[in-house]
Coordinates of C-alpha atoms in Angstrom, one line a residue:
Chain A
X1 CA 23.9 -27.9 -1.8
X2 CA 20.3 -26.0 -2.7
X3 CA 18.8 -29.4 -0.9
X4 CA 20.3 -27.7 2.7
X5 CA 18.7 -25.4 2.5
X6 CA 15.4 -24.2 4.7
X7 CA 12.1 -24.7 2.8
X8 CA 8.4 -23.4 3.7
X9 CA 6.2 -25.2 5.7
X10 CA 3.2 -24.9 3.7
X11 CA 2.4 -23.1 0.7
X12 CA -0.8 -21.2 3.0
X13 CA 2.4 -20.0 5.2
X14 CA 4.1 -19.0 2.5
X15 CA 1.5 -16.5 1.0
X16 CA 0.8 -15.1 4.2
X17 CA 4.6 -14.1 4.8
X18 CA 5.0 -12.9 1.2
X19 CA 1.7 -11.3 1.5
X20 CA 2.9 -9.7 4.9
X21 CA 5.8 -8.7 3.8
X22 CA 4.4 -6.5 1.2
X23 CA 1.8 -5.0 3.8
X24 CA 2.9 -2.8 5.5
X25 CA 2.3 0.9 7.4
X26 CA 2.3 2.2 3.8
X27 CA -1.2 0.1 2.9
X28 CA -2.8 2.2 5.8
X29 CA -1.5 5.1 5.9
X30 CA 0.6 6.1 3.0
X31 CA -2.7 4.3 0.7
X32 CA -5.0 6.5 1.9
X33 CA -3.5 10.2 2.1
X34 CA -2.0 9.6 -1.2
X35 CA -5.1 8.4 -3.2
X36 CA -7.3 11.6 -1.2
X37 CA -4.5 14.3 -2.5
X38 CA -4.2 13.4 -6.0
X39 CA -7.7 12.9 -7.5
X40 CA -9.7 10.9 -5.0
X41 CA -11.3 7.8 -7.4
X42 CA -9.6 9.4 -10.5
X43 CA -6.6 8.1 -8.6
X44 CA -7.5 4.6 -9.0
X45 CA -6.9 5.4 -12.7
X46 CA -3.0 5.8 -12.9
X47 CA -3.1 3.2 -9.9
X48 CA -4.8 -0.3 -11.5
X49 CA -2.1 1.0 -14.7
X50 CA 0.7 1.1 -12.0
X51 CA -0.8 -2.2 -10.8
X52 CA -0.8 -4.0 -14.5
X53 CA 2.0 -3.0 -15.8
X54 CA 4.5 -2.4 -13.3
X55 CA 3.5 -4.2 -9.7
X56 CA 2.4 -7.7 -10.9
X57 CA 5.0 -8.1 -14.0
X58 CA 7.8 -7.3 -11.3
X59 CA 6.3 -9.3 -8.8
X60 CA 6.6 -12.1 -11.3
X61 CA 10.0 -11.3 -12.2
X62 CA 11.2 -11.1 -8.4
X63 CA 8.9 -14.6 -7.8
X64 CA 11.1 -15.7 -10.8
X65 CA 15.0 -14.6 -9.8
X66 CA 13.6 -15.8 -6.1
X67 CA 13.4 -19.3 -7.0
X68 CA 15.6 -19.2 -9.6
X69 CA 18.6 -18.2 -7.5
X70 CA 17.4 -20.9 -4.7
X71 CA 18.2 -23.5 -7.6
X72 CA 21.8 -23.1 -6.5
X73 CA 21.8 -22.6 -3.5
X74 CA 21.4 -18.4 -3.6
X75 CA 19.1 -16.4 -1.7
X76 CA 20.5 -12.9 -2.6
X77 CA 21.0 -11.0 -5.8
X78 CA 24.8 -11.4 -6.3
X79 CA 24.4 -15.2 -6.3
X80 CA 21.4 -14.4 -8.4
X81 CA 22.7 -11.9 -10.5
X82 CA 25.9 -13.5 -11.2
X83 CA 23.3 -17.0 -12.7
X84 CA 21.6 -14.9 -14.8
X85 CA 24.2 -12.6 -15.8
X86 CA 27.7 -14.7 -16.7
X87 CA 30.2 -11.0 -16.3
X88 CA 31.6 -10.1 -13.0
X89 CA 30.1 -6.8 -12.3
X90 CA 26.8 -8.9 -11.6
X91 CA 27.7 -10.1 -8.8
X92 CA 28.5 -6.3 -7.4
X93 CA 25.3 -5.1 -8.8
X94 CA 23.8 -7.7 -6.6
X95 CA 25.2 -6.1 -3.3
X96 CA 23.0 -3.4 -3.1
X97 CA 20.1 -6.4 -2.5
X98 CA 21.5 -7.1 0.6
X99 CA 22.9 -3.3 1.4
X100 CA 19.2 -2.0 0.3
X101 CA 17.0 -4.0 2.7
X102 CA 19.4 -3.7 5.7
X103 CA 19.4 -0.2 5.8
X104 CA 15.6 0.0 5.0
X105 CA 15.2 -2.5 8.4
X106 CA 17.4 -0.7 10.2
X107 CA 15.4 2.1 10.1
X108 CA 11.7 0.4 10.0
X109 CA 12.3 -1.2 13.5
X110 CA 12.5 2.3 14.9
X111 CA 9.3 3.2 13.0
X112 CA 7.9 -0.1 14.2
X113 CA 9.1 0.5 17.7
X114 CA 6.7 3.5 17.7
X115 CA 3.5 1.6 16.9
X116 CA 4.6 -1.2 19.3
X117 CA 4.8 1.7 22.1
X118 CA 1.9 3.6 20.6
X119 CA -0.5 -0.1 21.3
X120 CA 0.8 0.3 24.6
X121 CA 0.0 3.9 25.2
X122 CA -3.4 3.3 24.4
X123 CA -3.9 0.1 26.0
X124 CA -3.0 2.1 29.1
X125 CA -4.6 5.7 27.9
X126 CA -1.3 7.0 28.7
X127 CA -1.8 9.8 26.1
X128 CA -5.7 10.0 27.1
X129 CA -6.0 13.7 28.0
X130 CA -4.0 15.2 25.4
X131 CA -6.8 16.9 23.9
X132 CA -5.2 19.0 21.8
X133 CA -3.7 19.0 17.5
X134 CA -0.7 20.8 18.8
X135 CA -0.5 19.0 22.3
X136 CA -0.4 15.7 20.4
X137 CA 2.5 16.9 18.1
X138 CA 4.3 17.3 21.6
X139 CA 3.3 14.3 23.0
X140 CA 4.7 12.4 19.9
X141 CA 7.9 15.0 19.5
X142 CA 9.0 14.3 23.0
X143 CA 8.3 10.9 22.6
X144 CA 9.9 10.6 19.6
X145 CA 13.2 12.9 20.9
X146 CA 12.4 15.4 18.3
X147 CA 10.8 18.6 20.6
X148 CA 13.2 20.5 22.9
X149 CA 12.7 19.9 25.8
X150 CA 15.1 22.2 27.2
X151 CA 12.6 24.3 29.0
X152 CA 10.9 22.3 30.5
X153 CA 9.0 18.4 29.1
X154 CA 5.7 17.9 29.7
X155 CA 5.1 13.7 28.9
X156 CA 8.9 12.4 28.4
X157 CA 12.1 13.4 30.2
X158 CA 14.0 11.6 28.4
X159 CA 15.1 9.2 25.3
X160 CA 15.2 6.2 26.9
X161 CA 11.4 5.3 26.2
X162 CA 11.9 5.5 22.3
X163 CA 15.0 3.8 22.8
X164 CA 13.5 1.2 25.4
X165 CA 10.7 0.1 22.6
X166 CA 13.3 -0.2 19.7
X167 CA 15.5 -2.5 22.3
X168 CA 12.1 -4.6 22.1
X169 CA 11.1 -4.4 18.4
X170 CA 14.3 -5.0 17.5
X171 CA 14.4 -8.2 20.2
X172 CA 11.2 -9.7 18.7
X173 CA 12.6 -9.4 15.4
X174 CA 15.9 -11.2 16.1
X175 CA 14.0 -14.1 17.9
X176 CA 11.7 -14.8 15.3
X177 CA 14.8 -14.5 12.7
X178 CA 16.5 -17.4 14.9
X179 CA 14.2 -19.4 14.4
X180 CA 14.3 -19.7 11.0
X181 CA 12.1 -19.1 8.3
X182 CA 9.2 -21.9 8.8
X183 CA 9.2 -22.2 12.9
X184 CA 10.3 -18.4 12.6
X185 CA 8.8 -16.2 9.6
X186 CA 6.7 -18.7 8.4
X187 CA 4.5 -19.2 11.8
X188 CA 4.3 -15.5 13.0
X189 CA 3.2 -14.7 9.6
X190 CA 0.4 -17.2 10.0
X191 CA -0.5 -15.6 13.4
X192 CA 0.0 -12.1 12.5
X193 CA -1.7 -12.0 9.4
X194 CA -4.8 -12.8 10.8
X195 CA -4.8 -10.8 13.5
X196 CA -4.0 -7.9 11.5
X197 CA -6.9 -8.8 9.1
X198 CA -9.4 -9.4 11.7
X199 CA -8.5 -6.2 13.4
X200 CA -8.6 -4.1 10.4
X201 CA -12.1 -5.1 9.1
X202 CA -13.1 -4.3 13.4
X203 CA -12.0 -1.0 12.6
X204 CA -13.8 -0.9 9.4
X205 CA -17.1 -1.6 11.0
X206 CA -16.7 0.7 13.1
X207 CA -15.9 3.4 11.1
X208 CA -18.8 1.8 9.3
X209 CA -20.9 2.7 12.0
X210 CA -19.4 6.0 13.3
X211 CA -21.8 8.2 11.2
X212 CA -21.8 12.0 12.0
X213 CA -20.4 11.9 15.4
X214 CA -20.8 15.4 16.1
X215 CA -24.7 16.1 15.5
X216 CA -23.8 20.0 15.6
X217 CA -21.4 19.6 12.6
X218 CA -23.5 17.8 10.3
X219 CA -20.7 17.8 7.4
X220 CA -18.0 16.3 9.5
X221 CA -19.7 12.5 9.1
X222 CA -17.8 9.0 7.6
X223 CA -19.9 9.8 3.9
X224 CA -18.3 12.9 3.8
X225 CA -14.7 10.9 4.9
X226 CA -15.3 8.3 2.0
X227 CA -16.5 10.9 -0.8
X228 CA -13.2 13.0 0.0
X229 CA -11.7 10.0 -0.8
X230 CA -13.4 8.9 -3.6
X231 CA -15.2 11.6 -5.5
X232 CA -13.1 11.8 -8.6
X233 CA -11.3 14.8 -9.6
X234 CA -10.0 13.9 -13.4
X235 CA -8.6 17.6 -14.0
X236 CA -5.7 16.2 -11.5
X237 CA -4.9 13.3 -14.1
X238 CA -3.3 15.7 -16.9
X239 CA -1.0 16.2 -13.6
X240 CA 2.6 13.7 -14.0
X241 CA 3.0 14.3 -10.4
X242 CA -0.2 11.8 -10.1
X243 CA 0.7 9.3 -12.3
X244 CA 4.2 9.2 -10.4
X245 CA 2.9 8.8 -7.1
X246 CA 0.5 6.8 -8.3
X247 CA 3.6 4.3 -9.8
X248 CA 5.3 5.1 -6.6
X249 CA 2.5 3.9 -4.5
X250 CA 2.1 0.5 -6.0
X251 CA 5.9 0.5 -5.8
X252 CA 6.4 0.9 -1.8
X253 CA 3.1 -1.3 -1.1
X254 CA 3.9 -4.8 -3.0
X255 CA 7.6 -4.2 -1.3
X256 CA 9.5 -4.5 -5.0
X257 CA 12.7 -3.4 -5.0
X258 CA 13.9 -4.4 -1.4
X259 CA 15.1 -7.5 -2.5
X260 CA 13.1 -9.7 0.5
X261 CA 10.9 -11.1 -1.9
X262 CA 13.8 -12.9 -4.1
X263 CA 14.8 -13.9 -1.0
X264 CA 11.5 -16.0 0.2
X265 CA 10.6 -17.0 -2.8
X266 CA 14.1 -19.3 -2.9
X267 CA 13.0 -21.3 -0.3
X268 CA 10.6 -22.4 -2.7
X269 CA 11.1 -25.9 -4.7
X270 CA 12.0 -26.1 -8.2
X271 CA 8.4 -27.2 -9.9
X272 CA 6.7 -25.2 -7.0
X273 CA 4.1 -22.5 -8.4
X274 CA 5.2 -18.6 -8.8
X275 CA 3.1 -17.0 -11.2
X276 CA -0.3 -17.6 -9.2
X277 CA 1.5 -17.7 -5.8
X278 CA 2.9 -13.5 -6.9
X279 CA -0.7 -12.6 -8.0
X280 CA -2.2 -14.0 -5.0
X281 CA 0.0 -12.1 -2.7
X282 CA -0.3 -9.3 -4.9
X283 CA -4.4 -9.1 -4.5
X284 CA -4.1 -9.8 -1.2
X285 CA -2.0 -7.0 -0.6
X286 CA -3.8 -5.3 -2.3
X287 CA -7.2 -5.7 -0.5
X288 CA -5.4 -5.0 2.3
X289 CA -4.7 -1.6 1.0
X290 CA -7.8 -0.2 -1.0
X291 CA -10.6 -1.6 0.7
X292 CA -9.5 -1.9 4.3
X293 CA -6.4 0.9 4.7
X294 CA -8.8 3.3 2.3
X295 CA -11.9 2.7 5.1
X296 CA -10.1 3.8 8.4
X297 CA -7.9 6.9 8.9
X298 CA -8.9 9.5 6.7
X299 CA -13.2 8.5 6.6
X300 CA -12.8 8.2 10.5
X301 CA -10.4 11.8 10.9
X302 CA -12.6 13.8 7.9
X303 CA -16.1 12.6 10.9
X304 CA -14.3 14.2 13.7
X305 CA -12.0 16.8 12.7
X306 CA -14.1 17.8 8.8
X307 CA -12.7 18.4 5.8
X308 CA -10.3 21.1 5.7
X309 CA -8.2 20.1 8.6
X310 CA -8.3 16.4 7.6
X311 CA -6.8 17.8 4.2
X312 CA -4.0 19.7 6.3
X313 CA -3.6 17.5 8.0
X314 CA -3.5 14.6 5.2
X315 CA -0.8 17.5 3.6
X316 CA 1.0 17.2 6.7
X317 CA 2.3 13.5 6.2
X318 CA 1.3 10.0 6.5
X319 CA 2.7 9.9 10.6
X320 CA 0.9 12.8 11.4
X321 CA -2.7 11.3 10.4
X322 CA -1.5 8.1 11.8
X323 CA 0.7 9.4 15.8
X324 CA -1.6 12.4 15.9
X325 CA -4.8 12.8 14.8
X326 CA -6.1 8.7 15.4
X327 CA -5.2 8.9 19.1
X328 CA -7.1 12.5 19.2
X329 CA -9.9 10.2 17.8
X330 CA -9.4 6.9 19.8
X331 CA -9.9 9.6 22.9
X332 CA -13.2 10.8 21.4
X333 CA -14.4 7.2 20.8
X334 CA -16.0 7.1 23.9
X335 CA -15.2 3.7 26.9
X336 CA -14.3 1.8 23.9
X337 CA -11.7 4.0 22.3
X338 CA -8.7 2.2 24.5
X339 CA -9.5 -0.7 22.2
X340 CA -10.4 1.0 19.3
X341 CA -6.4 2.8 19.7
X342 CA -5.0 -0.7 20.8
X343 CA -6.3 -2.1 17.6
X344 CA -5.5 0.6 15.5
X345 CA -1.6 0.3 16.5
X346 CA -1.3 -3.3 16.8
X347 CA -2.0 -4.1 13.4
X348 CA 0.4 -1.1 12.4
X349 CA 2.8 -3.0 14.8
X350 CA 1.9 -6.4 12.8
X351 CA 2.2 -5.1 9.8
X352 CA 5.8 -3.6 10.3
X353 CA 7.0 -6.5 12.3
X354 CA 6.0 -9.0 9.0
X355 CA 7.8 -6.6 6.6
X356 CA 11.1 -5.6 8.9
X357 CA 11.7 -9.5 9.4
X358 CA 11.5 -9.9 5.3
X359 CA 13.5 -6.9 5.0
X360 CA 16.1 -8.6 7.5
X361 CA 15.6 -12.5 5.7
X362 CA 18.0 -11.3 2.9
X363 CA 21.2 -10.6 4.8
X364 CA 20.6 -13.1 7.0
X365 CA 20.2 -15.4 3.6
X366 CA 23.3 -13.7 2.7
X367 CA 25.5 -15.3 5.7
X368 CA 24.2 -18.5 6.0
X369 CA 24.0 -19.3 2.0
X370 CA 27.2 -17.5 0.9
X371 CA 29.7 -17.4 4.4
X372 CA 27.9 -21.1 5.3
X373 CA 27.4 -19.6 8.1
X374 CA 24.9 -20.6 11.1
X375 CA 21.6 -19.6 11.9
X376 CA 22.4 -18.8 15.1
X377 CA 26.1 -16.9 13.7
X378 CA 23.9 -15.4 10.5
X379 CA 21.3 -13.6 13.4
X380 CA 23.9 -12.6 15.9
X381 CA 25.4 -10.2 12.9
X382 CA 22.8 -9.2 11.8
X383 CA 21.0 -7.9 15.0
X384 CA 24.2 -6.4 15.8
X385 CA 23.8 -4.9 12.3
X386 CA 20.7 -3.5 12.7
X387 CA 21.6 -2.5 16.8
X388 CA 24.3 -0.3 15.0
X389 CA 22.0 1.1 12.4
X390 CA 18.5 1.9 14.0
X391 CA 20.8 3.5 17.2
X392 CA 22.1 6.9 14.9
X393 CA 18.1 7.2 13.2
X394 CA 16.5 6.8 17.2
X395 CA 19.4 9.6 18.8
X396 CA 19.2 11.3 15.2
X397 CA 15.7 11.8 14.4
X398 CA 15.0 15.7 14.9
X399 CA 17.9 16.3 12.4
X400 CA 16.7 13.9 10.1
X401 CA 19.2 11.2 9.6
X402 CA 15.6 8.8 9.3
X403 CA 14.4 10.8 7.1
X404 CA 17.6 10.3 4.7
X405 CA 17.6 6.9 5.5
X406 CA 14.2 6.3 4.2
X407 CA 14.3 8.7 1.1
X408 CA 17.9 6.9 -0.4
X409 CA 17.3 3.2 1.2
X410 CA 13.9 3.1 1.5
X411 CA 12.8 5.4 -2.0
X412 CA 15.6 5.7 -4.8
X413 CA 17.6 2.1 -4.2
X414 CA 14.5 0.1 -4.8
X415 CA 13.5 1.6 -8.0
X416 CA 17.5 1.3 -9.3
X417 CA 17.0 -2.6 -8.1
X418 CA 14.1 -3.0 -9.9
X419 CA 15.2 -0.9 -13.1
X420 CA 18.5 -3.5 -12.9
X421 CA 16.5 -6.7 -12.3
X422 CA 13.9 -6.4 -15.2
X423 CA 17.0 -5.6 -17.6
X424 CA 18.9 -8.5 -16.5
X425 CA 15.6 -10.8 -16.7
X426 CA 14.1 -9.4 -19.7
X427 CA 16.9 -8.7 -21.8
X428 CA 20.0 -10.6 -20.9
X429 CA 18.9 -13.5 -18.5
X430 CA 16.4 -13.3 -22.1
X431 CA 12.7 -12.9 -21.9
X432 CA 12.3 -16.4 -23.2
X433 CA 14.0 -18.3 -20.4
X434 CA 12.6 -15.9 -18.5
X435 CA 9.0 -16.5 -18.9
X436 CA 9.3 -19.9 -19.0
X437 CA 11.1 -19.2 -15.4
X438 CA 8.1 -17.7 -14.3
X439 CA 5.6 -20.2 -16.1
X440 CA 7.4 -23.3 -14.6
X441 CA 5.1 -25.1 -12.4
X442 CA 2.2 -22.4 -12.6
X443 CA -0.9 -23.2 -11.3
X444 CA -2.5 -20.4 -13.6
X445 CA -2.0 -19.9 -17.5
X446 CA -0.7 -16.5 -18.2
X447 CA -1.3 -14.0 -20.8
X448 CA 1.9 -14.2 -23.3
X449 CA 1.0 -9.9 -23.5
X450 CA 2.9 -10.1 -20.1
X451 CA 6.3 -10.8 -21.9
X452 CA 5.8 -8.4 -24.2
X453 CA 4.9 -6.1 -21.0
X454 CA 8.0 -7.7 -19.2
X455 CA 10.6 -6.7 -22.1
X456 CA 9.6 -3.0 -23.0
X457 CA 6.6 -1.7 -20.5
X458 CA 8.0 -2.4 -17.2
X459 CA 11.8 -1.4 -17.8
X460 CA 10.6 2.0 -20.1
X461 CA 7.9 2.9 -17.3
X462 CA 11.1 1.9 -14.8
X463 CA 13.4 4.7 -16.6
X464 CA 10.5 7.2 -16.4
X465 CA 9.9 7.2 -12.9
X466 CA 13.7 6.7 -12.6
X467 CA 14.6 10.1 -14.4
X468 CA 11.7 12.0 -13.0
X469 CA 12.2 11.0 -8.8
X470 CA 15.8 12.4 -9.6
X471 CA 15.4 15.0 -11.1
X472 CA 11.7 15.7 -9.0
X473 CA 13.3 14.6 -5.8
X474 CA 16.8 13.7 -5.7
X475 CA 18.4 16.3 -6.5
X476 CA 16.7 18.8 -4.2
X477 CA 17.5 15.7 -1.2
X478 CA 21.1 15.4 -2.8
X479 CA 21.9 19.1 -2.5
X480 CA 20.0 19.6 1.4
X481 CA 17.8 22.2 -0.4
X482 CA 15.6 23.4 2.5
X483 CA 17.3 21.6 5.3
X484 CA 18.7 23.4 8.3
X485 CA 22.4 23.8 8.0
X486 CA 23.2 22.4 11.6
X487 CA 21.4 19.4 10.3
X488 CA 24.3 19.0 7.0
X489 CA 26.8 17.0 9.2
X490 CA 23.6 14.2 10.4
X491 CA 22.2 14.1 7.3
X492 CA 26.0 13.6 5.3
X493 CA 26.3 10.6 8.4
X494 CA 23.4 9.0 7.4
X495 CA 24.7 8.9 3.7
X496 CA 28.2 7.7 4.6
X497 CA 26.8 4.7 7.0
X498 CA 24.7 3.8 3.9
X499 CA 28.0 3.9 1.7
X500 CA 29.7 1.7 3.9
X501 CA 27.3 -0.6 4.3
X502 CA 27.4 -0.7 0.4
X503 CA 31.4 -0.9 0.4
X504 CA 30.9 -3.4 3.5
X505 CA 28.7 -5.7 1.4
X506 CA 30.7 -5.4 -2.2
X507 CA 33.9 -6.4 -0.3
X508 CA 32.5 -9.1 1.2
X509 CA 31.3 -10.3 -2.2
X510 CA 34.5 -10.0 -3.7
X511 CA 36.1 -12.2 -0.3
X512 CA 33.5 -14.9 -0.9
X513 CA 33.8 -15.1 -4.5
X514 CA 37.3 -14.9 -4.2
X515 CA 37.1 -17.7 -2.2
X516 CA 34.8 -20.2 -4.5
X517 CA 37.2 -19.4 -7.0
X518 CA 40.3 -20.7 -4.9
X519 CA 38.1 -23.8 -3.9
X520 CA 36.0 -24.9 -7.2
X521 CA 38.0 -23.0 -9.6
X522 CA 34.8 -21.0 -11.0
X523 CA 34.3 -17.1 -10.8
Chain B
X1 CA -19.5 16.7 0.7
X2 CA -21.2 13.2 0.0
X3 CA -20.5 11.2 -2.4
X4 CA -21.0 11.8 -5.7
X5 CA -22.4 9.1 -8.2
X6 CA -19.1 8.9 -10.2
X7 CA -17.9 8.6 -7.0
X8 CA -20.1 5.8 -5.8
X9 CA -18.8 3.9 -9.5
X10 CA -14.8 4.2 -8.5
X11 CA -15.8 2.7 -4.6
X12 CA -17.6 -0.2 -6.0
X13 CA -15.5 -0.7 -9.4
X14 CA -12.4 -0.6 -7.1
X15 CA -13.6 -2.8 -4.7
X16 CA -15.2 -4.9 -6.7
X17 CA -11.7 -5.6 -8.9
X18 CA -10.3 -6.0 -5.9
X19 CA -12.1 -8.2 -3.1
X20 CA -12.9 -10.2 -6.4
X21 CA -10.1 -10.7 -7.5
X22 CA -8.6 -11.5 -4.3
X23 CA -11.1 -14.3 -4.4
X24 CA -10.6 -15.5 -7.5
X25 CA -6.5 -16.0 -6.2
X26 CA -7.5 -17.2 -3.2
X27 CA -9.7 -19.7 -5.1
X28 CA -7.1 -20.9 -7.5
X29 CA -5.0 -21.4 -4.7
X30 CA -7.5 -23.6 -3.1
X31 CA -8.2 -25.7 -6.1
X32 CA -4.6 -26.2 -6.9
X33 CA -3.7 -27.2 -3.4
X34 CA 0.2 -27.2 -1.4
X35 CA 3.4 -26.4 -2.3
X36 CA 4.0 -29.0 -5.3
X37 CA 6.1 -32.1 -4.1
X38 CA 5.2 -30.8 -1.3
X39 CA 3.6 -34.0 1.1
X40 CA 1.7 -31.1 3.4
X41 CA -1.8 -32.2 4.4

């Protein structure tokens, strides 16, 4: 059974694909904002603590679970959990690991479409002349269909452009998935990731040489931007919120808990290394985040807008920084402005697409491995589900539909999946067997202290993180606190859709295991 | 606003740790070769 599954073509391709999965928009937009708002250089203390105690251990756990599942022909969590824990509930817990990434990719593809659109807009100077922050907000709002255009549209008179870019992005994703693991995902990673690094490096060099763009305002400089990002504010370290922000950032940046690493690792052979591969993908991601991501958006924003306005933009959100501030900056960067804009949004698109195909692959693997569907049939079903779930995110964006999905599928569920998997791995499957899985075929020797970290520290860290998030964020979100009453039907609609996806995959898991039980006498 | 000494220290330490870590990982991958049992060249 396992022999019929696809395999990675090369280690280089595998590492680039998993690094591409991890490197997303968050590396270039979310990290610098989080660091700037949460203590600057001092943020790196909780950030590195979370990387060592949460990120890297979970990365190894996910790679090990994935390769273990692949041994039995399972590319997704239902089968993997069922092999790790011989209890009827295990496979249903695993259904979260198919429904979760599917809900995630439904709205992520929409955001990816925005990056593609803005790359095109930059290349043809479509937003040139939109020269104030307020107007750029209007431009983005009209493009996304959020702005009220009843009094007349200034830039986009309908949502057709955003829908069009969503379709194009979805089509590219489906095309890559349809080509399979080696010819599709791996080849994409081999092209997109080097391009991403080259584009980011070019932009970093350009930013470093910007100096003080307006000599009349000597305080607005790249140096001041780096100072804003790196000068430590130690007083914030006593705030639990800063530690939570660091842990959350590590979670999102490494793509932990969205079940995509498991699926990618399931295409490994039993003797392939997971320890060094997992560490290398983490390190590659950190390089893209801290060194490249930290050297573009915030420093350049301070250089052009000054400290106070950049602080206000950063507080407003990551997308304000990426889609409103940056287009204004590119217009002020001279004759090569369109080039810098195209590079910036193209690198965001590459970061996005290498993540979205990874998020879609668990669904593909579920249909292919468990239902024995052909790749063509699996991609048709996956693409249809992505389309059906993505469209409401586009159409009801102004009602908070996408944000609601982002909170539950892109934030909350990740922590739940990570907690479930680490408890199953370390306590049910057993840390001895688990450690043997991590170190099997390892190309590096791992410190045994990490056994204790995986068994005790990481689950405790996750329980604290989950409890704090639930108390601080989930309860207010659940109760729709501060939300417009008119948006409530749409927010409940988003929740109903996510619940329906989970129920669908739980039911499919039940069907498959009943069939298998009849066929093999196993449950 | 300029980078303070502490700011420089954090910047250099973080870049060195991450850059060095990534470099060491990639060198280790190159040293240990391709996927095990793989016939890639």
